[in-house]
Short mmCIF file of N, CA and C in Angstrom, two decimals:
data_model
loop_
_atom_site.label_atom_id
_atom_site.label_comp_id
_atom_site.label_asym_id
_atom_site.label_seq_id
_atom_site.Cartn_x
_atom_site.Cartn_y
_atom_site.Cartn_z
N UNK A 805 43.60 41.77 27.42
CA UNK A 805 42.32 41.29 26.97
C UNK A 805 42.22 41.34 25.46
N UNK A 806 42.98 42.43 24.74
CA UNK A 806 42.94 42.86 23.51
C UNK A 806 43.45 41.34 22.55
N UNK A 807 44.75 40.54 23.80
CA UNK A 807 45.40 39.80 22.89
C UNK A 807 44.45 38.44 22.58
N UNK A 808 43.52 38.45 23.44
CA UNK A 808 42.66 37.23 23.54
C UNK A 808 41.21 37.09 22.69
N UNK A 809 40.94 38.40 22.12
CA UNK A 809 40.00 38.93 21.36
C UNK A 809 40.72 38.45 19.86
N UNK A 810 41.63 39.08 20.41
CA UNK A 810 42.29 38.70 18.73
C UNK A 810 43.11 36.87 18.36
N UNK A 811 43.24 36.23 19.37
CA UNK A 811 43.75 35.03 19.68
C UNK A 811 42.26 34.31 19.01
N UNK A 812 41.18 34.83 19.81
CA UNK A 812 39.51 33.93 19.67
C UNK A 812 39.27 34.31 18.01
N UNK A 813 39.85 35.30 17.55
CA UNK A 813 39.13 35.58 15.78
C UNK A 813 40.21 34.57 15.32
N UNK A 814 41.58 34.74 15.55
CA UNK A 814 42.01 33.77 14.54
C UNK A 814 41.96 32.24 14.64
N UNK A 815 41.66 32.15 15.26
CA UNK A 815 40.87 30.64 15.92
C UNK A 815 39.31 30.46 15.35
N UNK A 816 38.68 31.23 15.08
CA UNK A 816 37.63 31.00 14.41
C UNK A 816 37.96 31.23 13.00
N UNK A 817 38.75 31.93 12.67
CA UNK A 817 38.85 31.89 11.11
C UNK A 817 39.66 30.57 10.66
N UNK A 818 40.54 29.93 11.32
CA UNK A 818 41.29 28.37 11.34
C UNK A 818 40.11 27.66 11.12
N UNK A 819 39.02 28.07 12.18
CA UNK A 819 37.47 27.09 12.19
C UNK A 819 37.12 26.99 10.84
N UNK A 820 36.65 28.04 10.46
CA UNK A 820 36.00 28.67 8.91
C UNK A 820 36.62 28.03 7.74
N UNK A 821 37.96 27.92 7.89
CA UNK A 821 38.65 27.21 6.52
C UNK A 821 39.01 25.68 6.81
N UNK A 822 38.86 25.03 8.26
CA UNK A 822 38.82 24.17 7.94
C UNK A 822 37.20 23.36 7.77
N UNK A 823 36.27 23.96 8.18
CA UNK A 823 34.88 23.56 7.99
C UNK A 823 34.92 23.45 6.56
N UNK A 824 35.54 24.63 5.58
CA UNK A 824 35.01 25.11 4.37
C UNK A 824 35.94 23.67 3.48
N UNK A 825 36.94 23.06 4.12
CA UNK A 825 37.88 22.37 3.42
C UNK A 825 37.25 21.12 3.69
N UNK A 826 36.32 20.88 5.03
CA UNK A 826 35.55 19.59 5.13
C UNK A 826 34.35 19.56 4.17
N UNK A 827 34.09 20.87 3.84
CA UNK A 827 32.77 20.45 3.28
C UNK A 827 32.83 20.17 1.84
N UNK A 828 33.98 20.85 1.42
CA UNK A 828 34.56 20.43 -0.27
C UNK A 828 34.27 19.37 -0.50
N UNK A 829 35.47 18.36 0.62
CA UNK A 829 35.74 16.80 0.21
C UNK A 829 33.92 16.23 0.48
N UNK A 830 33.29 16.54 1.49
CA UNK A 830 32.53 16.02 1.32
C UNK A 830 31.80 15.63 0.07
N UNK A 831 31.66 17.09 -0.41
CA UNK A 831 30.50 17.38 -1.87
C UNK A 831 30.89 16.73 -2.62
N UNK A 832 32.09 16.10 -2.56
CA UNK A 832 32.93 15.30 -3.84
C UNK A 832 32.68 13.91 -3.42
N UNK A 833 32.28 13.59 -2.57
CA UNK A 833 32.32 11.77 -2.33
C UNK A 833 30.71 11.78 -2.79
N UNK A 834 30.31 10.55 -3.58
CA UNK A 834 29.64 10.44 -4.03
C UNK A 834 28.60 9.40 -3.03
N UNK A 835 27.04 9.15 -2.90
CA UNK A 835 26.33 9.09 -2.31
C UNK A 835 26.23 7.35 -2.70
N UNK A 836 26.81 6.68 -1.51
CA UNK A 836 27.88 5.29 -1.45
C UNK A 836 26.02 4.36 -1.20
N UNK A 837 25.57 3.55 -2.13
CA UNK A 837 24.88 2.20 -2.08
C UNK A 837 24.80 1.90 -1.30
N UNK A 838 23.42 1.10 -0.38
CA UNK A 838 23.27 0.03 0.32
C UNK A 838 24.23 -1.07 0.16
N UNK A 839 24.69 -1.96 0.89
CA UNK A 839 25.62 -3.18 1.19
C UNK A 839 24.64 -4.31 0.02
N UNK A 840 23.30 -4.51 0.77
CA UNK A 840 22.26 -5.35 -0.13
C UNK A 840 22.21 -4.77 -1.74
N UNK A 841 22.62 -3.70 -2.21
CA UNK A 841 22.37 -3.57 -3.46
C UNK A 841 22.93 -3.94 -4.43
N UNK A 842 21.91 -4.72 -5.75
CA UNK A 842 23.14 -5.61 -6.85
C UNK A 842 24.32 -4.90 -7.57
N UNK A 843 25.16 -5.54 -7.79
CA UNK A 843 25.63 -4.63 -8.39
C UNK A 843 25.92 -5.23 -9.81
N UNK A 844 26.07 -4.20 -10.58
CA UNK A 844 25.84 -4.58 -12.10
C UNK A 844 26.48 -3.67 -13.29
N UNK A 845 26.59 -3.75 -14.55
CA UNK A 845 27.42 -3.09 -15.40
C UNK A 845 26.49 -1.87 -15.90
N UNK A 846 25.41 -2.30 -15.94
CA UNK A 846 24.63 -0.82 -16.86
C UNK A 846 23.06 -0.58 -16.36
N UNK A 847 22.13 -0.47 -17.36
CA UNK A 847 20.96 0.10 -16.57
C UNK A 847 20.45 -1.30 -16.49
N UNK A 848 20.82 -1.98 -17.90
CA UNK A 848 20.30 -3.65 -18.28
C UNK A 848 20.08 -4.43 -17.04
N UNK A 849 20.96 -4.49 -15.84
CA UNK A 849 21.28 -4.95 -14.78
C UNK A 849 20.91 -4.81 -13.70
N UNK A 850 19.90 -4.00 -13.78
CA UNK A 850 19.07 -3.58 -12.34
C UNK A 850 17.79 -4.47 -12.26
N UNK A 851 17.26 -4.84 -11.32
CA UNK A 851 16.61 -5.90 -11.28
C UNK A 851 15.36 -5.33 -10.49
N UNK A 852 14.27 -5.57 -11.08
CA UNK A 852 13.04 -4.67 -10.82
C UNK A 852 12.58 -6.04 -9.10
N UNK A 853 12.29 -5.10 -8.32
CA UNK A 853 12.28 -5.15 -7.09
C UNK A 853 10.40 -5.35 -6.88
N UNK A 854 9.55 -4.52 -7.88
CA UNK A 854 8.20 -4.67 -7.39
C UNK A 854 7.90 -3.41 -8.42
N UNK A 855 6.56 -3.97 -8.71
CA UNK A 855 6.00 -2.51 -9.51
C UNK A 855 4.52 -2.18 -8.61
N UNK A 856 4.45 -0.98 -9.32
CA UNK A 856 3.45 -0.22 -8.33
C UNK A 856 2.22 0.21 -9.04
N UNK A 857 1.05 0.19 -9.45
CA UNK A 857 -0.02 0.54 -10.00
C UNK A 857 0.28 0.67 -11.97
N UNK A 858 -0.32 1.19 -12.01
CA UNK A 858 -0.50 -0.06 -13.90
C UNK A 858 0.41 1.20 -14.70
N UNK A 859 0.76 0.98 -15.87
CA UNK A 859 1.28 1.50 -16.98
C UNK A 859 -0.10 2.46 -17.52
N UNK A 860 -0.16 4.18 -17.81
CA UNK A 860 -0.98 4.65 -18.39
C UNK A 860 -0.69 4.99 -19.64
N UNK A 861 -1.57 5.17 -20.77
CA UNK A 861 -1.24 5.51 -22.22
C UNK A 861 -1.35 6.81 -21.74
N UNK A 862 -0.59 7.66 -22.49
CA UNK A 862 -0.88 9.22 -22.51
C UNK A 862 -1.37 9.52 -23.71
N UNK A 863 -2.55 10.75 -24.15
CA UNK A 863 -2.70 11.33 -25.37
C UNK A 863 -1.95 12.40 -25.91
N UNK A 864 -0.61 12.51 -25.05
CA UNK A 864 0.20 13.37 -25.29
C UNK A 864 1.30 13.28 -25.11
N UNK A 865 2.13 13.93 -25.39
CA UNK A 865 3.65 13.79 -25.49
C UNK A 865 4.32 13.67 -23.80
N UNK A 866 4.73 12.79 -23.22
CA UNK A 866 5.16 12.51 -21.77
C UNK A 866 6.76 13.16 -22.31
N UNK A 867 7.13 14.50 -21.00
CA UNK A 867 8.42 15.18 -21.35
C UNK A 867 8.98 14.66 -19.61
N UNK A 868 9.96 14.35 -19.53
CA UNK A 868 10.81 14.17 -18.96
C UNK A 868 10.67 15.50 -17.98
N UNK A 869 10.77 15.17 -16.54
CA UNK A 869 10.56 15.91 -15.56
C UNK A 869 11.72 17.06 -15.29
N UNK A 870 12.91 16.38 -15.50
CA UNK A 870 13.82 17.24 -15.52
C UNK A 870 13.94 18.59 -16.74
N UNK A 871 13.31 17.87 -18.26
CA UNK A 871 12.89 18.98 -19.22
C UNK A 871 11.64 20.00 -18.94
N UNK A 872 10.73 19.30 -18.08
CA UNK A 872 9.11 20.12 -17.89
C UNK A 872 10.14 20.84 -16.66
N UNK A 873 10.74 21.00 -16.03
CA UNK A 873 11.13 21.89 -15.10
C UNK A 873 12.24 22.93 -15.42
N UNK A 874 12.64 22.57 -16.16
CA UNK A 874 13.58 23.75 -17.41
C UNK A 874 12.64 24.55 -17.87
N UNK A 875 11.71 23.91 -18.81
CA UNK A 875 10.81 24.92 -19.35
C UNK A 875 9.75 25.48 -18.67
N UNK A 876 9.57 25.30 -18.10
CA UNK A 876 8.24 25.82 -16.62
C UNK A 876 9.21 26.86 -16.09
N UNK A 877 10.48 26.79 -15.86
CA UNK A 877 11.02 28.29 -15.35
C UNK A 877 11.33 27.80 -13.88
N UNK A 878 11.36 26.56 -13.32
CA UNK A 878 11.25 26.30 -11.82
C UNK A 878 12.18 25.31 -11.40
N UNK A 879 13.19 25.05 -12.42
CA UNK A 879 14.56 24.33 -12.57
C UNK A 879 15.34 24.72 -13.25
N UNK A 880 16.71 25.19 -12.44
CA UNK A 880 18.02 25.50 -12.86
C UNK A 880 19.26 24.93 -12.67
N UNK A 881 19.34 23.39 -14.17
CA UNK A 881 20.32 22.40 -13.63
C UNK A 881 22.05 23.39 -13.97
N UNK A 882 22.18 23.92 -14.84
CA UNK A 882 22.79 24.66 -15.26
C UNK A 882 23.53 25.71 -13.72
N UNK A 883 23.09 26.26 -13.61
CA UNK A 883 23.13 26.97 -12.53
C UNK A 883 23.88 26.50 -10.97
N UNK A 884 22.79 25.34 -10.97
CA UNK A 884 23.14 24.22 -9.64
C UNK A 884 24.18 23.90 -9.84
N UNK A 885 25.02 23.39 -10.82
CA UNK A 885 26.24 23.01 -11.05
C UNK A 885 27.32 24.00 -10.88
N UNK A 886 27.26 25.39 -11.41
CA UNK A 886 27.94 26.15 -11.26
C UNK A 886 28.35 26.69 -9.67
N UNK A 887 26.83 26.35 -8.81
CA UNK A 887 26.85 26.83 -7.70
C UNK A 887 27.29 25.68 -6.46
N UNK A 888 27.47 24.55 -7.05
CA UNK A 888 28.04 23.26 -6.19
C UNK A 888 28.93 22.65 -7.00
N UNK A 889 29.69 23.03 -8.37
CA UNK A 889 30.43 22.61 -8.85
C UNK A 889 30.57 20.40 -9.12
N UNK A 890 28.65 20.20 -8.66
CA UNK A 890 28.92 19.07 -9.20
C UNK A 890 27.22 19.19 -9.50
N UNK A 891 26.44 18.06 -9.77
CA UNK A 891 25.31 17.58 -10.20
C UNK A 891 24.30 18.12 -9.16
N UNK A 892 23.93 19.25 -9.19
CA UNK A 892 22.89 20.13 -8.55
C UNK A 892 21.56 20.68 -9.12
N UNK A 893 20.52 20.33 -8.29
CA UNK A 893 19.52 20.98 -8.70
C UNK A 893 19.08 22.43 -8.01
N UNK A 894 18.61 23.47 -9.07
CA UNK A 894 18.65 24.71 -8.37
C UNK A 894 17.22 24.93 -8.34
N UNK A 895 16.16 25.26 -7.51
CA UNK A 895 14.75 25.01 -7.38
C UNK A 895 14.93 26.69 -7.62
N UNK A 896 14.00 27.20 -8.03
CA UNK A 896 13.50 28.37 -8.62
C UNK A 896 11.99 28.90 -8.86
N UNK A 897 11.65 30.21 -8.11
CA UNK A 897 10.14 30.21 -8.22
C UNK A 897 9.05 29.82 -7.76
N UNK A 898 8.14 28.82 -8.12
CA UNK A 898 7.46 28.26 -7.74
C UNK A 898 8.19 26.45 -7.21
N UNK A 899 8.91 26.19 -8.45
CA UNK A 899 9.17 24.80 -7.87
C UNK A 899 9.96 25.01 -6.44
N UNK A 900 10.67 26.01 -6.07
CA UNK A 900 11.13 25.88 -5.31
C UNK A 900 9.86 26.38 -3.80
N UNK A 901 9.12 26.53 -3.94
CA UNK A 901 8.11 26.66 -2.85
C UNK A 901 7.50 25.04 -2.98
N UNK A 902 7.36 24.86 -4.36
CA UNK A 902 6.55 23.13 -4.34
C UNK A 902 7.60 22.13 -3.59
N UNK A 903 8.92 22.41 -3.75
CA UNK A 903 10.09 21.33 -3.05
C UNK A 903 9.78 21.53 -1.87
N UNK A 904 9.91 22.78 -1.15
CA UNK A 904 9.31 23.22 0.51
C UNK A 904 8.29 22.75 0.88
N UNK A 905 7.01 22.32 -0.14
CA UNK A 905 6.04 22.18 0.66
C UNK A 905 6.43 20.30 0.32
N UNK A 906 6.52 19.56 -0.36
CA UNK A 906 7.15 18.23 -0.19
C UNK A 906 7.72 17.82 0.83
N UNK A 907 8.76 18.60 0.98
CA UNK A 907 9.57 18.39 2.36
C UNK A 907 9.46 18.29 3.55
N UNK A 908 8.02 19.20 3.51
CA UNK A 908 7.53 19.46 5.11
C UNK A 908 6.13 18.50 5.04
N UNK A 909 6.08 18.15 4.09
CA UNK A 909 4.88 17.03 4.29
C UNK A 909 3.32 17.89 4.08
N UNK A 910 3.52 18.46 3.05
CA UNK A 910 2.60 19.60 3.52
C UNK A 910 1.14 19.19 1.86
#
């Protein structure tokens, strides 16, 4: 019985490294376009599809969401990368309860 205990672990650890070797390649293929989508050389080339409610003036300086979440303390792009070794966002704090409640529709 002893040999079959030990037969079932190394069979799950075969599991473990090859899950861990599927999920690598995955993280590395990049998140592949619709068939219908144009395709084009730069940003110049994207072709506005529909706009949605009007252009507002601001009386203040409009910061880039990805910068207001650096400095708010509730985004860690830095981090995310280190921890997925590609283009990750690391939710932190509060943003990361505000992403939870997005998610769940809440």
């Amino acid at each position: 019985m002893r040999r079959v205990g030990d037969r079932i672990s190394e069979i799950e650890q075969q599991v473990k490294t090859v899950e861990l070797s599927i999920h690598e390649i995955l993280m590395a293929l990049p998140n592949l376009p619709r068939p219908d989508v144009p395709q084009g050389l730069d940003e110049e080339s994207n072709i506005v599809v529909r706009h949605w409610g009007e252009v507002v003036e601001s009386k203040f300086e409009v910061i880039p969401h990805w910068d207001l979440g650096e400095q708010l303390g509730i985004i860690d792009f830095e981090r995310g990368v280190k921890l997925q070794e590609v283009d990750f966002t690391l939710w932190q704090g509060l943003g990361l309860n505000w992403n939870a409640l997005l998610l769940h529709g809440c």
